XYZ file of C-alpha atoms in Angstrom:
411
model
C 105.451 93.169 76.964
C 107.914 90.276 77.125
C 111.457 91.137 78.055
C 114.743 89.355 77.121
C 117.307 88.333 79.644
C 120.976 89.112 79.370
C 123.159 86.545 77.440
C 124.984 85.326 80.587
C 124.850 85.672 84.354
C 127.037 85.226 87.424
C 126.360 84.854 91.101
C 126.156 88.117 93.007
C 127.032 86.125 96.197
C 124.159 88.025 97.907
C 121.197 85.798 98.753
C 118.433 88.453 98.057
C 120.012 89.650 94.819
C 120.668 86.282 93.207
C 122.341 86.259 89.786
C 123.334 89.361 87.916
C 124.605 89.949 84.294
C 128.100 88.728 83.702
C 129.606 92.193 83.040
C 127.828 93.847 86.048
C 129.577 94.643 89.373
C 128.353 94.529 92.912
C 129.396 97.723 94.731
C 128.453 99.185 98.146
C 126.645 102.470 97.906
C 129.383 104.218 99.878
C 131.914 103.605 97.186
C 129.933 105.208 94.448
C 128.172 108.037 96.257
C 128.464 110.434 99.190
C 125.941 111.169 101.940
C 124.820 114.414 103.669
C 127.404 116.578 101.864
C 125.810 120.024 102.462
C 124.402 121.390 105.682
C 123.251 124.864 106.675
C 125.818 126.499 108.866
C 125.192 127.598 112.454
C 125.612 131.158 111.218
C 122.627 131.015 108.860
C 120.622 134.253 109.013
C 117.263 134.057 110.756
C 115.800 136.026 107.915
C 116.895 133.625 105.268
C 113.797 132.166 103.522
C 113.870 128.397 102.907
C 111.774 125.676 101.227
C 111.588 122.897 103.793
C 111.065 119.192 102.935
C 110.000 117.022 105.836
C 109.353 113.219 105.955
C 105.629 113.741 105.416
C 106.305 115.732 102.249
C 107.717 112.663 100.542
C 105.990 109.580 99.138
C 107.631 106.652 97.516
C 109.253 108.225 94.418
C 108.150 111.820 94.757
C 108.537 115.035 96.751
C 104.916 115.944 97.002
C 105.097 119.226 98.877
C 107.173 121.647 100.938
C 106.851 124.390 103.446
C 108.039 127.951 102.733
C 109.328 129.657 105.843
C 112.016 131.909 107.402
C 114.882 130.061 108.914
C 114.054 131.474 112.355
C 110.696 129.678 112.173
C 112.105 126.369 110.904
C 112.423 123.224 113.073
C 115.877 122.363 114.256
C 115.835 119.421 111.802
C 115.785 121.798 108.716
C 119.520 121.491 107.937
C 120.280 119.384 104.864
C 120.848 121.272 101.591
C 119.749 119.213 98.568
C 120.860 119.459 94.912
C 119.424 118.321 91.657
C 120.237 114.684 91.247
C 120.400 113.786 94.933
C 118.163 111.069 96.341
C 116.360 111.458 99.693
C 116.107 108.319 101.796
C 114.095 108.569 104.988
C 116.048 107.268 107.933
C 113.153 107.640 110.356
C 109.583 106.059 110.272
C 111.076 103.932 107.507
C 107.852 101.938 107.111
C 106.585 105.036 105.173
C 109.098 104.195 102.421
C 109.783 107.920 101.950
C 112.405 107.774 99.172
C 112.530 110.241 96.311
C 114.858 111.904 93.823
C 115.598 115.609 94.004
C 114.647 117.361 90.785
C 115.987 120.645 89.349
C 112.951 122.457 90.746
C 114.005 121.408 94.310
C 117.639 122.638 93.927
C 118.873 124.307 97.122
C 115.770 123.236 99.062
C 116.298 122.310 102.691
C 115.523 118.770 103.902
C 114.997 117.318 107.346
C 117.968 115.643 109.070
C 115.552 112.677 109.124
C 116.727 111.997 105.449
C 120.002 110.654 104.281
C 120.842 112.742 101.249
C 122.596 110.404 98.788
C 124.616 112.178 96.086
C 125.747 109.868 93.228
C 129.431 109.951 92.223
C 130.938 109.645 88.719
C 130.336 105.896 88.618
C 126.640 106.220 89.424
C 124.176 107.814 86.992
C 121.697 109.831 89.074
C 118.678 108.428 87.173
C 119.867 104.877 87.658
C 120.566 105.591 91.347
C 116.978 106.906 91.745
C 115.547 103.607 90.531
C 118.076 101.422 92.293
C 117.056 103.088 95.613
C 113.435 102.758 94.756
C 113.664 99.053 93.946
C 111.819 96.668 96.165
C 114.963 94.925 97.409
C 116.498 98.230 98.576
C 113.323 99.448 100.285
C 112.990 96.040 101.951
C 116.530 96.228 103.160
C 115.979 99.699 104.728
C 112.855 98.480 106.513
C 114.348 95.192 107.718
C 117.540 96.859 109.077
C 115.654 99.515 110.923
C 115.409 99.494 114.750
C 112.532 100.658 116.993
C 108.742 100.037 116.947
C 106.760 103.184 116.909
C 109.415 105.171 115.076
C 111.804 102.662 113.370
C 114.965 104.268 112.124
C 118.273 103.426 110.445
C 121.591 105.277 110.533
C 122.831 106.769 107.310
C 126.264 105.111 107.886
C 124.409 101.690 107.816
C 122.370 102.642 104.803
C 125.366 103.277 102.590
C 126.822 99.824 103.319
C 124.026 98.275 101.175
C 125.138 96.967 97.779
C 123.836 97.831 94.338
C 124.119 95.859 91.090
C 125.948 98.104 88.743
C 126.517 98.181 84.963
C 128.713 100.794 83.324
C 127.404 104.380 83.287
C 126.255 104.305 79.660
C 124.168 101.272 80.349
C 122.826 102.777 83.581
C 121.600 105.746 81.496
C 119.834 103.489 79.039
C 118.129 101.638 81.856
C 117.080 104.985 83.518
C 115.776 106.410 80.302
C 113.707 103.344 79.574
C 112.213 103.329 83.079
C 111.499 107.027 82.929
C 109.121 106.392 79.962
C 107.426 103.379 81.454
C 107.089 104.750 84.973
C 105.609 107.993 83.682
C 102.833 106.164 81.845
C 102.015 104.194 84.961
C 102.089 107.327 87.104
C 99.739 109.152 84.722
C 97.182 106.357 85.281
C 97.635 106.557 89.052
C 97.135 110.336 88.911
C 93.846 109.994 87.038
C 92.582 107.470 89.605
C 93.745 109.672 92.507
C 91.734 112.580 91.087
C 88.629 110.493 91.201
C 89.212 109.858 94.958
C 89.652 113.625 95.402
C 86.317 114.219 93.664
C 84.608 111.767 96.036
C 86.165 113.578 98.961
C 84.955 117.000 97.717
C 81.373 115.671 97.249
C 81.404 114.193 100.732
C 82.740 117.451 102.324
C 80.144 119.460 100.517
C 77.434 117.096 101.845
C 78.685 117.611 105.399
C 78.812 121.408 105.000
C 75.342 121.454 103.551
C 73.965 119.649 106.634
C 75.977 121.479 109.299
C 75.938 125.022 108.143
C 72.387 125.898 109.180
C 71.177 128.437 111.708
C 69.177 125.906 113.598
C 72.178 123.599 113.988
C 72.716 122.320 117.506
C 76.298 122.239 118.895
C 77.758 120.173 121.652
C 81.158 119.603 123.257
C 82.724 116.588 121.581
C 83.320 114.855 124.952
C 79.545 114.776 125.487
C 78.749 112.880 122.353
C 81.647 110.472 122.053
C 83.461 107.949 124.301
C 87.276 107.894 124.560
C 88.033 104.247 124.199
C 90.591 102.316 126.205
C 91.235 98.576 125.636
C 94.674 97.996 127.161
C 96.874 95.248 125.689
C 98.363 92.913 128.226
C 101.391 91.824 126.281
C 102.456 88.240 125.884
C 106.235 88.090 125.297
C 106.282 85.695 122.336
C 102.884 86.663 120.755
C 102.920 88.680 117.623
C 100.991 91.960 117.408
C 100.217 94.079 114.368
C 100.339 97.829 115.046
C 98.626 100.427 112.929
C 99.829 103.726 111.458
C 97.932 106.599 109.896
C 98.518 108.477 106.721
C 97.944 112.250 106.745
C 95.003 114.197 105.206
C 92.478 111.490 105.960
C 94.093 108.994 103.510
C 93.588 106.042 105.720
C 95.677 103.761 107.750
C 98.252 100.960 107.190
C 99.465 97.841 108.940
C 102.974 97.730 110.246
C 105.040 94.593 110.254
C 104.003 92.197 113.113
C 106.187 92.399 116.240
C 106.400 90.160 119.214
C 105.365 91.470 122.604
C 108.906 91.842 123.794
C 109.766 93.871 120.675
C 107.060 96.609 121.064
C 109.229 98.979 123.142
C 108.028 101.057 126.099
C 104.734 102.430 124.706
C 101.336 101.411 126.063
C 99.153 99.716 123.449
C 95.389 99.375 123.000
C 93.239 97.008 121.051
C 91.379 98.239 117.944
C 87.911 97.142 116.793
C 86.008 97.604 113.598
C 84.187 101.034 113.572
C 86.772 102.865 115.743
C 87.769 106.402 114.849
C 91.570 106.681 115.354
C 93.378 110.002 115.514
C 97.111 110.439 115.145
C 98.339 112.128 118.293
C 101.374 113.533 116.402
C 99.881 114.483 113.086
C 96.214 115.244 113.677
C 96.937 118.806 112.705
C 97.301 117.717 109.114
C 94.198 115.569 109.065
C 95.557 112.229 110.203
C 92.287 110.544 111.125
C 90.963 107.112 110.063
C 88.052 104.704 110.462
C 88.795 101.110 111.102
C 87.292 98.167 109.158
C 87.058 94.457 109.780
C 90.596 93.922 108.763
C 91.800 95.993 111.741
C 90.136 93.799 114.317
C 92.766 92.486 116.742
C 95.286 95.161 115.627
C 96.770 97.551 118.126
C 97.784 101.241 118.394
C 100.104 102.902 120.807
C 98.954 105.535 123.310
C 99.833 108.185 120.774
C 96.735 107.272 118.809
C 93.503 108.219 120.654
C 90.509 106.064 119.895
C 86.943 107.488 119.984
C 83.478 106.302 119.123
C 80.186 108.131 119.016
C 77.680 107.625 121.715
C 74.675 105.582 120.535
C 71.823 107.830 119.406
C 73.859 111.005 119.627
C 76.876 110.732 117.324
C 77.473 108.530 114.407
C 81.180 107.707 114.205
C 81.324 107.699 110.440
C 79.687 111.096 110.342
C 82.269 112.386 112.869
C 85.182 111.120 110.677
C 83.642 112.820 107.587
C 83.348 116.089 109.699
C 86.961 115.875 110.720
C 87.925 115.684 107.070
C 86.290 118.988 106.269
C 88.018 122.364 106.646
C 86.025 123.144 109.737
C 86.814 119.809 111.416
C 90.400 120.045 110.378
C 90.536 123.500 112.040
C 89.759 121.967 115.428
C 92.338 119.257 114.976
C 94.909 121.870 114.123
C 93.974 124.310 116.824
C 94.350 121.612 119.568
C 97.744 120.438 118.316
C 100.368 122.078 120.461
C 103.570 123.804 119.250
C 104.797 125.519 116.097
C 108.144 123.735 115.425
C 107.542 122.222 112.135
C 105.640 118.910 112.239
C 106.205 118.104 115.957
C 102.784 119.216 117.245
C 101.171 116.613 119.526
C 97.424 116.691 119.871
C 95.852 117.690 123.188
C 92.885 115.293 123.263
C 91.559 116.848 126.431
C 91.085 120.256 124.849
C 89.784 118.721 121.671
C 87.084 117.050 123.707
C 85.938 120.521 124.923
C 85.429 121.907 121.395
C 81.820 122.554 120.342
C 81.003 120.710 117.182
C 77.856 120.494 115.043
C 75.518 117.657 115.982
C 72.886 117.260 113.303
C 69.846 115.103 113.810
C 70.884 111.446 113.900
C 68.969 110.854 110.625
C 71.090 113.458 108.885
C 74.240 111.926 110.339
C 73.248 108.568 108.943
C 72.827 110.145 105.554
C 76.455 111.189 105.733
C 77.339 107.728 107.068
C 75.792 106.151 103.949
C 77.890 108.436 101.790
C 80.996 107.430 103.672
C 80.124 103.730 103.130
C 79.497 104.261 99.406
C 82.723 106.162 99.065
C 84.565 103.426 100.834
C 83.344 100.758 98.375
C 84.357 102.920 95.468
C 87.775 103.714 97.004
C 88.456 100.068 97.705
C 88.152 99.352 93.996
C 90.201 102.384 93.051
C 92.936 101.658 95.599
C 93.193 98.044 94.473
C 93.744 99.265 90.926
C 96.369 101.755 92.106
C 98.118 99.017 94.167
C 98.245 96.749 91.122
C 99.784 99.578 89.099
C 102.320 100.283 91.873
C 103.204 96.627 92.036
C 103.677 96.593 88.297
C 105.960 99.716 88.547
C 107.929 98.223 91.442
C 108.435 94.861 89.714
C 109.651 96.590 86.487
C 112.106 98.795 88.360
C 113.447 95.959 90.476
C 113.854 93.679 87.486
C 115.667 96.368 85.454
C 118.166 97.509 88.102
C 119.083 93.936 89.153
C 119.570 92.768 85.547
C 116.750 90.224 85.515
C 115.601 91.796 82.283
C 117.545 93.462 79.420
C 116.040 96.771 78.349
C 119.109 98.105 76.472
C 117.685 97.513 73.021
C 114.240 98.858 73.863
C 115.545 101.937 75.735
């Protein structure tokens, strides 16, 4: 669809924003919204039941999940009360782009203090605010202004100094209504493709279970069939390094923004090679494991990400990854993650190495490995399609909330 532009434009006097429609205003977020208004009091009853939203519960645009618990069992970060119409913006691990609107169904849920809870004022329509904060330019600002390497963060007080391009409220509503319809259609397509990936996962897990759940199955301590890999990085101050991060539930890994050696912080780092199995030391308990491919050669991970590889002739690394994505494999990752305070449960790699795991004949492991490789090819195509759809969604949102296109008549 070809969109019209507005009749006339003016300079926003902000380089990254460029020109905006003549009748729009440029306003800092702090003048049209409030932040972190409601917090649980120190006198909250231990028996109070809450629905807790943590950083890992949120993806770009959506609250995907929550944890139901008593307040006495909640992490100390479970403090922010959210209301319908608020927008959650993650201020920690900002590379995850965890920004999402709070819907009516989430009213009075409790969010982590790792979020800035933005509450639109009378001059800011909540639907428009949702899209303005999900626009590429806003997300890029959050990421670029964050500090830290392994866990980049930004203060809420800095976040609300960012500017938005703002039409009058009636026009904001028209833009939001139009985007709601268009974004929903794109998201429906993404959902269908995601279900295909889930089906591939279910078939793979069933194949692993079929091979490993036999009376004749041989078990061995993990440490006897794998090597714990260490390839220390000797940092060069002005050389750029690309660190990796892992998604949860076996959803793969991502490349962080390159950093120079003197910007990497105090962590120890290790080189990654194609065919490594990387485990997130912080989030292994929720299935955060990944295999590396050729594109991860010469990338690095911090000491918080153990690297293992199967010993030749004993353990196929791809089979092991597939095993860890099953319920049984996930159980071992969970059992060896210490603590019970919310999501802060670091993996004890030493005790994990002592767990007895099923070791099928190498030929059977290779059968699973072939399934993993086939799935990977299929998922690459599916993920490419999903990324194109996400890019289309992002471009449409950004163009609409910066006035680059006029959707008033089609809304």
